[in-house]
Structures are given as structure tokens and as C-alpha cells.
């Protein structure tokens, strides 16, 4: 199996769990709507919905971390990064992954495992509200999410090494982006001629690429 296939396999794992966790948005929406209806229409608020909403949102946030890393979607604070050559970017990323990322994520997995284990042993319940719901299953998400981010981080380290050798960033597993929705909408429009449609798509792609280069810079080529 080639290195590229291994990297794309890691991307696939992160994407699978990210998309799976995204369905929690529906559950979170239903919980919030139910609580608003009960609180303001029936005047009968439910205490446990507050805890459940936190659990849904926290699980969604943590399990999507690896997916965001796989899509190179984390915010970069260094505006100089996008102007660097790929090998320079890879060198900087590699140092930061080794010095900061690996120790931090390994600590998260280790501490999260102990944290979740203690919670299961005592059958922990939420103390935010009276007679709160159990939270041990929710705390189990911490080491799982950390392990997924660690796996994707190792893939990113390999990407850096490949880029240092080849001078170009390896391919990533692409997912649906906003630009895809724009293209679909324009393609289905009956009120735009082909030339105008194509020009609008190209302009949108240009804007999207410029924004990506400024913010991410991860797929630049020499």
C-alpha cells in the first residue's frame, strides 16, 4: 500500500466519524426546540435537557476535530504562512506537530482515559442540575476524540515528510464545499446562459481559492 493510500485512509476514518457526529446537530436542534416549547408555551421547563444539550454539542465539537484537521480547516493565525513555499510550510508544521501537537494530544488521550474510567467506576451523574443525567458515557468521548485527532495528526506529520521530499503537498480526501453548492445551483438555473454560468463558477472558484490560500496554504505548489 502506498503512502498516499495510507494518508487517504486516515482521512476517510476522520471524515467518517466527523460526518457521523454531524447528525447530532439534528438531536441538538430537537432538544432545544422541545425545551423552548415546554418552557415558554407549557411553562414546564425540563432540567435534564440543559445537560443533554451540552453533551450533544460537546460530543459534536470533539468528534469533528479530526475531520477538520483532515480537511486542513483549522484556523491559522500566521498570515505569513500562505506566502511560504511548500517545503517551508512543511518544515514549520513538522516542528509544531512534534513540539506542541503530539505532547498535547497524547496528554489529552491519557488524561481523558483516566477521567472517563473514574466516571464509569463511580457511576457519575451531572451535578449541574438536580438529579442530573449520567455523564460517564459522555466523558468516554474525550479519549476517543483524542485518539482520532492523534491518528490524523500522525497522518499530517507523514504529509509534512512527503512534502519535504517532493516539494509538493500530498493529496487530501476532498469533501463537499460551499463552492460545490454554488455550482449545482447555477447548473440547475434556467435563467442563466451557459457563458454567464461558466463565468460565475470560475469567479466563485477564484474567490474560494484565494481565501483558502490566505487562510490555509496547505495545498500550494511551487
mmCIF file with all atom_site columns, C-alpha atoms in Angstrom:
data_model
loop_
_atom_site.group_PDB
_atom_site.id
_atom_site.type_symbol
_atom_site.label_atom_id
_atom_site.label_alt_id
_atom_site.label_comp_id
_atom_site.label_asym_id
_atom_site.label_entity_id
_atom_site.label_seq_id
_atom_site.pdbx_PDB_ins_code
_atom_site.Cartn_x
_atom_site.Cartn_y
_atom_site.Cartn_z
_atom_site.occupancy
_atom_site.B_iso_or_equiv
_atom_site.pdbx_formal_charge
_atom_site.auth_seq_id
_atom_site.auth_comp_id
_atom_site.auth_asym_id
_atom_site.auth_atom_id
_atom_site.pdbx_PDB_model_num
ATOM 1   C CA . UNK A 1 1   ? 0.000   0.000  0.000   1.00 0.00 ? 1   UNK A CA 1
ATOM 2   C CA . UNK A 1 2   ? 1.423   3.378  -0.996  1.00 0.00 ? 2   UNK A CA 1
ATOM 3   C CA . UNK A 1 3   ? 1.907   6.257  1.413   1.00 0.00 ? 3   UNK A CA 1
ATOM 4   C CA . UNK A 1 4   ? -0.805  8.241  -0.368  1.00 0.00 ? 4   UNK A CA 1
ATOM 5   C CA . UNK A 1 5   ? -3.336  5.448  0.145   1.00 0.00 ? 5   UNK A CA 1
ATOM 6   C CA . UNK A 1 6   ? -2.489  5.278  3.852   1.00 0.00 ? 6   UNK A CA 1
ATOM 7   C CA . UNK A 1 7   ? -2.952  9.043  4.172   1.00 0.00 ? 7   UNK A CA 1
ATOM 8   C CA . UNK A 1 8   ? -6.278  8.945  2.353   1.00 0.00 ? 8   UNK A CA 1
ATOM 9   C CA . UNK A 1 9   ? -7.361  6.022  4.556   1.00 0.00 ? 9   UNK A CA 1
ATOM 10  C CA . UNK A 1 10  ? -6.677  8.147  7.659   1.00 0.00 ? 10  UNK A CA 1
ATOM 11  C CA . UNK A 1 11  ? -8.616  10.990 6.034   1.00 0.00 ? 11  UNK A CA 1
ATOM 12  C CA . UNK A 1 12  ? -11.505 8.580  5.401   1.00 0.00 ? 12  UNK A CA 1
ATOM 13  C CA . UNK A 1 13  ? -11.617 7.497  9.049   1.00 0.00 ? 13  UNK A CA 1
ATOM 14  C CA . UNK A 1 14  ? -11.641 11.094 10.280  1.00 0.00 ? 14  UNK A CA 1
ATOM 15  C CA . UNK A 1 15  ? -14.268 12.056 7.699   1.00 0.00 ? 15  UNK A CA 1
ATOM 16  C CA . UNK A 1 16  ? -16.494 9.104  8.632   1.00 0.00 ? 16  UNK A CA 1
ATOM 17  C CA . UNK A 1 17  ? -16.564 9.981  12.330  1.00 0.00 ? 17  UNK A CA 1
ATOM 18  C CA . UNK A 1 18  ? -16.921 13.684 11.568  1.00 0.00 ? 18  UNK A CA 1
ATOM 19  C CA . UNK A 1 19  ? -19.950 13.114 9.353   1.00 0.00 ? 19  UNK A CA 1
ATOM 20  C CA . UNK A 1 20  ? -21.391 10.633 11.841  1.00 0.00 ? 20  UNK A CA 1
ATOM 21  C CA . UNK A 1 21  ? -21.082 13.179 14.642  1.00 0.00 ? 21  UNK A CA 1
ATOM 22  C CA . UNK A 1 22  ? -22.655 15.860 12.439  1.00 0.00 ? 22  UNK A CA 1
ATOM 23  C CA . UNK A 1 23  ? -26.012 14.075 12.801  1.00 0.00 ? 23  UNK A CA 1
ATOM 24  C CA . UNK A 1 24  ? -26.000 15.137 16.444  1.00 0.00 ? 24  UNK A CA 1
ATOM 25  C CA . UNK A 1 25  ? -26.942 18.605 15.198  1.00 0.00 ? 25  UNK A CA 1
ATOM 26  C CA . UNK A 1 26  ? -30.439 17.264 14.489  1.00 0.00 ? 26  UNK A CA 1
ATOM 27  C CA . UNK A 1 27  ? -30.736 15.850 18.003  1.00 0.00 ? 27  UNK A CA 1
ATOM 28  C CA . UNK A 1 28  ? -29.433 19.089 19.473  1.00 0.00 ? 28  UNK A CA 1
ATOM 29  C CA . UNK A 1 29  ? -31.940 21.103 17.446  1.00 0.00 ? 29  UNK A CA 1
ATOM 30  C CA . UNK A 1 30  ? -34.831 18.897 18.598  1.00 0.00 ? 30  UNK A CA 1
ATOM 31  C CA . UNK A 1 31  ? -33.768 19.189 22.219  1.00 0.00 ? 31  UNK A CA 1
ATOM 32  C CA . UNK A 1 32  ? -33.542 22.970 22.074  1.00 0.00 ? 32  UNK A CA 1
ATOM 33  C CA . UNK A 1 33  ? -36.880 23.291 20.262  1.00 0.00 ? 33  UNK A CA 1
ATOM 34  C CA . UNK A 1 34  ? -38.555 20.972 22.755  1.00 0.00 ? 34  UNK A CA 1
ATOM 35  C CA . UNK A 1 35  ? -37.172 22.921 25.687  1.00 0.00 ? 35  UNK A CA 1
ATOM 36  C CA . UNK A 1 36  ? -38.246 26.271 24.208  1.00 0.00 ? 36  UNK A CA 1
ATOM 37  C CA . UNK A 1 37  ? -41.757 24.915 23.614  1.00 0.00 ? 37  UNK A CA 1
ATOM 38  C CA . UNK A 1 38  ? -42.053 23.434 27.098  1.00 0.00 ? 38  UNK A CA 1
ATOM 39  C CA . UNK A 1 39  ? -40.535 26.446 28.853  1.00 0.00 ? 39  UNK A CA 1
ATOM 40  C CA . UNK A 1 40  ? -42.393 29.264 27.096  1.00 0.00 ? 40  UNK A CA 1
ATOM 41  C CA . UNK A 1 41  ? -45.594 27.604 25.872  1.00 0.00 ? 41  UNK A CA 1
ATOM 42  C CA . UNK A 1 42  ? -46.337 24.976 28.535  1.00 0.00 ? 42  UNK A CA 1
ATOM 43  C CA . UNK A 1 43  ? -44.452 26.739 31.353  1.00 0.00 ? 43  UNK A CA 1
ATOM 44  C CA . UNK A 1 44  ? -42.908 23.380 32.260  1.00 0.00 ? 44  UNK A CA 1
ATOM 45  C CA . UNK A 1 45  ? -39.107 23.548 31.769  1.00 0.00 ? 45  UNK A CA 1
ATOM 46  C CA . UNK A 1 46  ? -37.102 20.331 31.841  1.00 0.00 ? 46  UNK A CA 1
ATOM 47  C CA . UNK A 1 47  ? -33.815 20.467 33.764  1.00 0.00 ? 47  UNK A CA 1
ATOM 48  C CA . UNK A 1 48  ? -32.119 17.482 32.133  1.00 0.00 ? 48  UNK A CA 1
ATOM 49  C CA . UNK A 1 49  ? -32.394 18.960 28.613  1.00 0.00 ? 49  UNK A CA 1
ATOM 50  C CA . UNK A 1 50  ? -29.737 21.533 29.550  1.00 0.00 ? 50  UNK A CA 1
ATOM 51  C CA . UNK A 1 51  ? -27.274 18.763 30.406  1.00 0.00 ? 51  UNK A CA 1
ATOM 52  C CA . UNK A 1 52  ? -28.232 16.743 27.349  1.00 0.00 ? 52  UNK A CA 1
ATOM 53  C CA . UNK A 1 53  ? -27.705 19.744 25.074  1.00 0.00 ? 53  UNK A CA 1
ATOM 54  C CA . UNK A 1 54  ? -24.219 20.256 26.489  1.00 0.00 ? 54  UNK A CA 1
ATOM 55  C CA . UNK A 1 55  ? -23.410 16.601 25.903  1.00 0.00 ? 55  UNK A CA 1
ATOM 56  C CA . UNK A 1 56  ? -24.664 16.677 22.328  1.00 0.00 ? 56  UNK A CA 1
ATOM 57  C CA . UNK A 1 57  ? -22.743 19.824 21.487  1.00 0.00 ? 57  UNK A CA 1
ATOM 58  C CA . UNK A 1 58  ? -19.571 18.701 23.291  1.00 0.00 ? 58  UNK A CA 1
ATOM 59  C CA . UNK A 1 59  ? -19.605 15.331 21.513  1.00 0.00 ? 59  UNK A CA 1
ATOM 60  C CA . UNK A 1 60  ? -20.154 17.004 18.155  1.00 0.00 ? 60  UNK A CA 1
ATOM 61  C CA . UNK A 1 61  ? -17.363 19.509 18.764  1.00 0.00 ? 61  UNK A CA 1
ATOM 62  C CA . UNK A 1 62  ? -14.801 16.933 19.858  1.00 0.00 ? 62  UNK A CA 1
ATOM 63  C CA . UNK A 1 63  ? -15.516 14.220 17.299  1.00 0.00 ? 63  UNK A CA 1
ATOM 64  C CA . UNK A 1 64  ? -15.294 16.737 14.448  1.00 0.00 ? 64  UNK A CA 1
ATOM 65  C CA . UNK A 1 65  ? -11.766 17.772 15.432  1.00 0.00 ? 65  UNK A CA 1
ATOM 66  C CA . UNK A 1 66  ? -10.082 15.025 13.411  1.00 0.00 ? 66  UNK A CA 1
ATOM 67  C CA . UNK A 1 67  ? -12.353 15.735 10.432  1.00 0.00 ? 67  UNK A CA 1
ATOM 68  C CA . UNK A 1 68  ? -11.438 19.419 10.496  1.00 0.00 ? 68  UNK A CA 1
ATOM 69  C CA . UNK A 1 69  ? -7.741  18.544 10.635  1.00 0.00 ? 69  UNK A CA 1
ATOM 70  C CA . UNK A 1 70  ? -8.170  16.130 7.727   1.00 0.00 ? 70  UNK A CA 1
ATOM 71  C CA . UNK A 1 71  ? -9.764  18.920 5.673   1.00 0.00 ? 71  UNK A CA 1
ATOM 72  C CA . UNK A 1 72  ? -6.980  21.342 6.684   1.00 0.00 ? 72  UNK A CA 1
ATOM 73  C CA . UNK A 1 73  ? -9.726  23.512 8.107   1.00 0.00 ? 73  UNK A CA 1
ATOM 74  C CA . UNK A 1 74  ? -8.290  24.712 11.409  1.00 0.00 ? 74  UNK A CA 1
ATOM 75  C CA . UNK A 1 75  ? -7.707  28.454 11.606  1.00 0.00 ? 75  UNK A CA 1
ATOM 76  C CA . UNK A 1 76  ? -4.128  29.603 11.114  1.00 0.00 ? 76  UNK A CA 1
ATOM 77  C CA . UNK A 1 77  ? -3.049  32.740 12.948  1.00 0.00 ? 77  UNK A CA 1
ATOM 78  C CA . UNK A 1 78  ? 0.119   33.291 10.904  1.00 0.00 ? 78  UNK A CA 1
ATOM 79  C CA . UNK A 1 79  ? -0.675  35.378 7.812   1.00 0.00 ? 79  UNK A CA 1
ATOM 80  C CA . UNK A 1 80  ? 2.855   34.746 6.516   1.00 0.00 ? 80  UNK A CA 1
ATOM 81  C CA . UNK A 1 81  ? 2.223   31.014 6.226   1.00 0.00 ? 81  UNK A CA 1
ATOM 82  C CA . UNK A 1 82  ? 0.319   31.197 2.948   1.00 0.00 ? 82  UNK A CA 1
ATOM 83  C CA . UNK A 1 83  ? 3.188   33.063 1.267   1.00 0.00 ? 83  UNK A CA 1
ATOM 84  C CA . UNK A 1 84  ? 5.737   30.382 2.129   1.00 0.00 ? 84  UNK A CA 1
ATOM 85  C CA . UNK A 1 85  ? 6.888   27.648 -0.220  1.00 0.00 ? 85  UNK A CA 1
ATOM 86  C CA . UNK A 1 86  ? 5.536   24.147 0.462   1.00 0.00 ? 86  UNK A CA 1
ATOM 87  C CA . UNK A 1 87  ? 8.827   22.869 1.907   1.00 0.00 ? 87  UNK A CA 1
ATOM 88  C CA . UNK A 1 88  ? 8.988   25.828 4.293   1.00 0.00 ? 88  UNK A CA 1
ATOM 89  C CA . UNK A 1 89  ? 5.391   25.233 5.318   1.00 0.00 ? 89  UNK A CA 1
ATOM 90  C CA . UNK A 1 90  ? 6.108   21.543 5.864   1.00 0.00 ? 90  UNK A CA 1
ATOM 91  C CA . UNK A 1 91  ? 9.193   22.310 7.971   1.00 0.00 ? 91  UNK A CA 1
ATOM 92  C CA . UNK A 1 92  ? 7.224   24.698 10.175  1.00 0.00 ? 92  UNK A CA 1
ATOM 93  C CA . UNK A 1 93  ? 4.288   22.301 10.500  1.00 0.00 ? 93  UNK A CA 1
ATOM 94  C CA . UNK A 1 94  ? 6.551   19.362 11.325  1.00 0.00 ? 94  UNK A CA 1
ATOM 95  C CA . UNK A 1 95  ? 8.266   21.235 14.159  1.00 0.00 ? 95  UNK A CA 1
ATOM 96  C CA . UNK A 1 96  ? 4.945   22.435 15.589  1.00 0.00 ? 96  UNK A CA 1
ATOM 97  C CA . UNK A 1 97  ? 3.368   18.979 15.354  1.00 0.00 ? 97  UNK A CA 1
ATOM 98  C CA . UNK A 1 98  ? 6.276   17.373 17.196  1.00 0.00 ? 98  UNK A CA 1
ATOM 99  C CA . UNK A 1 99  ? 6.823   20.091 19.818  1.00 0.00 ? 99  UNK A CA 1
ATOM 100 C CA . UNK A 1 100 ? 3.226   21.052 20.604  1.00 0.00 ? 100 UNK A CA 1
ATOM 101 C CA . UNK A 1 101 ? 0.687   18.756 18.950  1.00 0.00 ? 101 UNK A CA 1
ATOM 102 C CA . UNK A 1 102 ? 1.966   15.309 19.935  1.00 0.00 ? 102 UNK A CA 1
ATOM 103 C CA . UNK A 1 103 ? 2.590   16.074 23.642  1.00 0.00 ? 103 UNK A CA 1
ATOM 104 C CA . UNK A 1 104 ? -0.730  17.890 23.971  1.00 0.00 ? 104 UNK A CA 1
ATOM 105 C CA . UNK A 1 105 ? -2.869  15.263 22.266  1.00 0.00 ? 105 UNK A CA 1
ATOM 106 C CA . UNK A 1 106 ? -1.108  12.357 23.980  1.00 0.00 ? 106 UNK A CA 1
ATOM 107 C CA . UNK A 1 107 ? -1.772  14.073 27.313  1.00 0.00 ? 107 UNK A CA 1
ATOM 108 C CA . UNK A 1 108 ? -5.429  14.511 26.306  1.00 0.00 ? 108 UNK A CA 1
ATOM 109 C CA . UNK A 1 109 ? -5.807  10.812 25.479  1.00 0.00 ? 109 UNK A CA 1
ATOM 110 C CA . UNK A 1 110 ? -4.047  9.697  28.667  1.00 0.00 ? 110 UNK A CA 1
ATOM 111 C CA . UNK A 1 111 ? -5.881  12.078 30.994  1.00 0.00 ? 111 UNK A CA 1
ATOM 112 C CA . UNK A 1 112 ? -9.190  11.544 29.175  1.00 0.00 ? 112 UNK A CA 1
ATOM 113 C CA . UNK A 1 113 ? -8.890  7.763  29.587  1.00 0.00 ? 113 UNK A CA 1
ATOM 114 C CA . UNK A 1 114 ? -8.366  8.114  33.351  1.00 0.00 ? 114 UNK A CA 1
ATOM 115 C CA . UNK A 1 115 ? -11.083 10.748 33.560  1.00 0.00 ? 115 UNK A CA 1
ATOM 116 C CA . UNK A 1 116 ? -13.611 8.530  31.792  1.00 0.00 ? 116 UNK A CA 1
ATOM 117 C CA . UNK A 1 117 ? -12.551 5.449  33.777  1.00 0.00 ? 117 UNK A CA 1
ATOM 118 C CA . UNK A 1 118 ? -13.134 7.195  37.098  1.00 0.00 ? 118 UNK A CA 1
ATOM 119 C CA . UNK A 1 119 ? -16.502 8.434  35.872  1.00 0.00 ? 119 UNK A CA 1
ATOM 120 C CA . UNK A 1 120 ? -17.608 4.900  34.950  1.00 0.00 ? 120 UNK A CA 1
ATOM 121 C CA . UNK A 1 121 ? -16.399 3.462  38.268  1.00 0.00 ? 121 UNK A CA 1
ATOM 122 C CA . UNK A 1 122 ? -18.448 5.862  40.380  1.00 0.00 ? 122 UNK A CA 1
ATOM 123 C CA . UNK A 1 123 ? -21.425 5.983  38.003  1.00 0.00 ? 123 UNK A CA 1
ATOM 124 C CA . UNK A 1 124 ? -21.066 9.749  37.788  1.00 0.00 ? 124 UNK A CA 1
ATOM 125 C CA . UNK A 1 125 ? -24.099 11.940 37.153  1.00 0.00 ? 125 UNK A CA 1
ATOM 126 C CA . UNK A 1 126 ? -24.250 15.607 36.296  1.00 0.00 ? 126 UNK A CA 1
ATOM 127 C CA . UNK A 1 127 ? -24.279 17.975 39.269  1.00 0.00 ? 127 UNK A CA 1
ATOM 128 C CA . UNK A 1 128 ? -25.276 20.995 37.185  1.00 0.00 ? 128 UNK A CA 1
ATOM 129 C CA . UNK A 1 129 ? -28.942 20.279 37.813  1.00 0.00 ? 129 UNK A CA 1
ATOM 130 C CA . UNK A 1 130 ? -30.773 18.321 40.477  1.00 0.00 ? 130 UNK A CA 1
ATOM 131 C CA . UNK A 1 131 ? -30.926 14.606 39.698  1.00 0.00 ? 131 UNK A CA 1
ATOM 132 C CA . UNK A 1 132 ? -28.820 15.162 36.591  1.00 0.00 ? 132 UNK A CA 1
ATOM 133 C CA . UNK A 1 133 ? -28.358 12.518 33.877  1.00 0.00 ? 133 UNK A CA 1
ATOM 134 C CA . UNK A 1 134 ? -25.333 10.164 33.773  1.00 0.00 ? 134 UNK A CA 1
ATOM 135 C CA . UNK A 1 135 ? -22.192 11.647 32.206  1.00 0.00 ? 135 UNK A CA 1
ATOM 136 C CA . UNK A 1 136 ? -19.763 8.694  32.096  1.00 0.00 ? 136 UNK A CA 1
ATOM 137 C CA . UNK A 1 137 ? -20.693 7.859  28.506  1.00 0.00 ? 137 UNK A CA 1
ATOM 138 C CA . UNK A 1 138 ? -20.167 11.495 27.563  1.00 0.00 ? 138 UNK A CA 1
ATOM 139 C CA . UNK A 1 139 ? -16.720 11.609 29.174  1.00 0.00 ? 139 UNK A CA 1
ATOM 140 C CA . UNK A 1 140 ? -15.758 8.493  27.201  1.00 0.00 ? 140 UNK A CA 1
ATOM 141 C CA . UNK A 1 141 ? -15.851 10.715 24.121  1.00 0.00 ? 141 UNK A CA 1
ATOM 142 C CA . UNK A 1 142 ? -12.746 12.556 25.365  1.00 0.00 ? 142 UNK A CA 1
ATOM 143 C CA . UNK A 1 143 ? -10.180 9.752  24.835  1.00 0.00 ? 143 UNK A CA 1
ATOM 144 C CA . UNK A 1 144 ? -11.957 8.558  21.674  1.00 0.00 ? 144 UNK A CA 1
ATOM 145 C CA . UNK A 1 145 ? -11.849 12.027 20.116  1.00 0.00 ? 145 UNK A CA 1
ATOM 146 C CA . UNK A 1 146 ? -8.250  12.446 21.238  1.00 0.00 ? 146 UNK A CA 1
ATOM 147 C CA . UNK A 1 147 ? -7.264  9.146  19.612  1.00 0.00 ? 147 UNK A CA 1
ATOM 148 C CA . UNK A 1 148 ? -8.913  10.175 16.327  1.00 0.00 ? 148 UNK A CA 1
ATOM 149 C CA . UNK A 1 149 ? -7.117  13.528 16.336  1.00 0.00 ? 149 UNK A CA 1
ATOM 150 C CA . UNK A 1 150 ? -3.849  11.768 17.174  1.00 0.00 ? 150 UNK A CA 1
ATOM 151 C CA . UNK A 1 151 ? -4.294  9.380  14.244  1.00 0.00 ? 151 UNK A CA 1
ATOM 152 C CA . UNK A 1 152 ? -4.987  12.264 11.863  1.00 0.00 ? 152 UNK A CA 1
ATOM 153 C CA . UNK A 1 153 ? -2.083  14.205 13.334  1.00 0.00 ? 153 UNK A CA 1
ATOM 154 C CA . UNK A 1 154 ? 0.285   11.339 12.581  1.00 0.00 ? 154 UNK A CA 1
ATOM 155 C CA . UNK A 1 155 ? -1.022  11.387 9.012   1.00 0.00 ? 155 UNK A CA 1
ATOM 156 C CA . UNK A 1 156 ? -0.303  15.132 8.858   1.00 0.00 ? 156 UNK A CA 1
ATOM 157 C CA . UNK A 1 157 ? 3.254   14.515 10.078  1.00 0.00 ? 157 UNK A CA 1
ATOM 158 C CA . UNK A 1 158 ? 3.734   12.000 7.273   1.00 0.00 ? 158 UNK A CA 1
ATOM 159 C CA . UNK A 1 159 ? 2.342   14.603 4.850   1.00 0.00 ? 159 UNK A CA 1
ATOM 160 C CA . UNK A 1 160 ? 4.987   17.043 6.041   1.00 0.00 ? 160 UNK A CA 1
ATOM 161 C CA . UNK A 1 161 ? 7.747   14.487 5.493   1.00 0.00 ? 161 UNK A CA 1
ATOM 162 C CA . UNK A 1 162 ? 6.469   13.670 1.985   1.00 0.00 ? 162 UNK A CA 1
ATOM 163 C CA . UNK A 1 163 ? 6.297   17.385 1.159   1.00 0.00 ? 163 UNK A CA 1
ATOM 164 C CA . UNK A 1 164 ? 9.870   17.892 2.365   1.00 0.00 ? 164 UNK A CA 1
ATOM 165 C CA . UNK A 1 165 ? 10.987  15.137 -0.004  1.00 0.00 ? 165 UNK A CA 1
ATOM 166 C CA . UNK A 1 166 ? 8.896   16.036 -3.050  1.00 0.00 ? 166 UNK A CA 1
ATOM 167 C CA . UNK A 1 167 ? 8.344   19.769 -2.672  1.00 0.00 ? 167 UNK A CA 1
ATOM 168 C CA . UNK A 1 168 ? 4.560   19.403 -3.009  1.00 0.00 ? 168 UNK A CA 1
ATOM 169 C CA . UNK A 1 169 ? 1.786   18.587 -0.557  1.00 0.00 ? 169 UNK A CA 1
ATOM 170 C CA . UNK A 1 170 ? 0.194   15.125 -0.946  1.00 0.00 ? 170 UNK A CA 1
ATOM 171 C CA . UNK A 1 171 ? -3.455  14.975 -1.999  1.00 0.00 ? 171 UNK A CA 1
ATOM 172 C CA . UNK A 1 172 ? -6.229  15.134 0.569   1.00 0.00 ? 172 UNK A CA 1
ATOM 173 C CA . UNK A 1 173 ? -9.598  13.428 0.635   1.00 0.00 ? 173 UNK A CA 1
ATOM 174 C CA . UNK A 1 174 ? -11.919 16.139 -0.652  1.00 0.00 ? 174 UNK A CA 1
ATOM 175 C CA . UNK A 1 175 ? -15.348 16.703 0.816   1.00 0.00 ? 175 UNK A CA 1
ATOM 176 C CA . UNK A 1 176 ? -18.318 18.782 -0.256  1.00 0.00 ? 176 UNK A CA 1
ATOM 177 C CA . UNK A 1 177 ? -17.625 22.510 -0.006  1.00 0.00 ? 177 UNK A CA 1
ATOM 178 C CA . UNK A 1 178 ? -19.702 25.647 -0.461  1.00 0.00 ? 178 UNK A CA 1
ATOM 179 C CA . UNK A 1 179 ? -18.373 26.045 -3.998  1.00 0.00 ? 179 UNK A CA 1
ATOM 180 C CA . UNK A 1 180 ? -19.997 22.720 -4.941  1.00 0.00 ? 180 UNK A CA 1
ATOM 181 C CA . UNK A 1 181 ? -23.399 24.011 -3.834  1.00 0.00 ? 181 UNK A CA 1
ATOM 182 C CA . UNK A 1 182 ? -22.938 27.163 -5.921  1.00 0.00 ? 182 UNK A CA 1
ATOM 183 C CA . UNK A 1 183 ? -22.094 25.112 -8.997  1.00 0.00 ? 183 UNK A CA 1
ATOM 184 C CA . UNK A 1 184 ? -25.139 22.880 -8.510  1.00 0.00 ? 184 UNK A CA 1
ATOM 185 C CA . UNK A 1 185 ? -27.449 25.870 -8.138  1.00 0.00 ? 185 UNK A CA 1
ATOM 186 C CA . UNK A 1 186 ? -26.070 27.553 -11.246 1.00 0.00 ? 186 UNK A CA 1
ATOM 187 C CA . UNK A 1 187 ? -26.249 24.324 -13.234 1.00 0.00 ? 187 UNK A CA 1
ATOM 188 C CA . UNK A 1 188 ? -29.950 23.960 -12.403 1.00 0.00 ? 188 UNK A CA 1
ATOM 189 C CA . UNK A 1 189 ? -30.817 27.558 -13.209 1.00 0.00 ? 189 UNK A CA 1
ATOM 190 C CA . UNK A 1 190 ? -32.955 28.145 -16.291 1.00 0.00 ? 190 UNK A CA 1
ATOM 191 C CA . UNK A 1 191 ? -32.416 31.894 -16.306 1.00 0.00 ? 191 UNK A CA 1
ATOM 192 C CA . UNK A 1 192 ? -28.635 31.955 -16.842 1.00 0.00 ? 192 UNK A CA 1
ATOM 193 C CA . UNK A 1 193 ? -26.994 31.203 -20.171 1.00 0.00 ? 193 UNK A CA 1
ATOM 194 C CA . UNK A 1 194 ? -24.012 28.860 -20.390 1.00 0.00 ? 194 UNK A CA 1
ATOM 195 C CA . UNK A 1 195 ? -21.372 31.573 -20.829 1.00 0.00 ? 195 UNK A CA 1
ATOM 196 C CA . UNK A 1 196 ? -22.608 33.559 -17.824 1.00 0.00 ? 196 UNK A CA 1
ATOM 197 C CA . UNK A 1 197 ? -22.924 30.385 -15.770 1.00 0.00 ? 197 UNK A CA 1
ATOM 198 C CA . UNK A 1 198 ? -19.357 29.337 -16.534 1.00 0.00 ? 198 UNK A CA 1
ATOM 199 C CA . UNK A 1 199 ? -18.002 32.822 -15.797 1.00 0.00 ? 199 UNK A CA 1
ATOM 200 C CA . UNK A 1 200 ? -19.814 32.901 -12.444 1.00 0.00 ? 200 UNK A CA 1
ATOM 201 C CA . UNK A 1 201 ? -18.460 29.456 -11.500 1.00 0.00 ? 201 UNK A CA 1
ATOM 202 C CA . UNK A 1 202 ? -14.905 30.441 -12.418 1.00 0.00 ? 202 UNK A CA 1
ATOM 203 C CA . UNK A 1 203 ? -15.186 33.689 -10.449 1.00 0.00 ? 203 UNK A CA 1
ATOM 204 C CA . UNK A 1 204 ? -16.508 31.824 -7.427  1.00 0.00 ? 204 UNK A CA 1
ATOM 205 C CA . UNK A 1 205 ? -13.733 29.260 -7.672  1.00 0.00 ? 205 UNK A CA 1
ATOM 206 C CA . UNK A 1 206 ? -11.172 32.037 -7.875  1.00 0.00 ? 206 UNK A CA 1
ATOM 207 C CA . UNK A 1 207 ? -12.524 33.736 -4.746  1.00 0.00 ? 207 UNK A CA 1
ATOM 208 C CA . UNK A 1 208 ? -12.695 30.417 -2.890  1.00 0.00 ? 208 UNK A CA 1
ATOM 209 C CA . UNK A 1 209 ? -9.126  29.509 -3.843  1.00 0.00 ? 209 UNK A CA 1
ATOM 210 C CA . UNK A 1 210 ? -7.795  32.939 -2.856  1.00 0.00 ? 210 UNK A CA 1
ATOM 211 C CA . UNK A 1 211 ? -9.474  32.657 0.541   1.00 0.00 ? 211 UNK A CA 1
ATOM 212 C CA . UNK A 1 212 ? -8.116  29.143 1.032   1.00 0.00 ? 212 UNK A CA 1
ATOM 213 C CA . UNK A 1 213 ? -4.589  30.225 0.168   1.00 0.00 ? 213 UNK A CA 1
ATOM 214 C CA . UNK A 1 214 ? -4.729  33.108 2.607   1.00 0.00 ? 214 UNK A CA 1
ATOM 215 C CA . UNK A 1 215 ? -6.176  31.046 5.410   1.00 0.00 ? 215 UNK A CA 1
ATOM 216 C CA . UNK A 1 216 ? -4.655  27.618 4.916   1.00 0.00 ? 216 UNK A CA 1
ATOM 217 C CA . UNK A 1 217 ? -1.932  27.495 2.339   1.00 0.00 ? 217 UNK A CA 1
ATOM 218 C CA . UNK A 1 218 ? -1.706  23.730 2.742   1.00 0.00 ? 218 UNK A CA 1
ATOM 219 C CA . UNK A 1 219 ? -2.113  22.749 -0.908  1.00 0.00 ? 219 UNK A CA 1
ATOM 220 C CA . UNK A 1 220 ? 0.156   25.322 -2.505  1.00 0.00 ? 220 UNK A CA 1
ATOM 221 C CA . UNK A 1 221 ? 2.562   24.186 -5.170  1.00 0.00 ? 221 UNK A CA 1
ATOM 222 C CA . UNK A 1 222 ? 5.866   25.786 -6.190  1.00 0.00 ? 222 UNK A CA 1
#
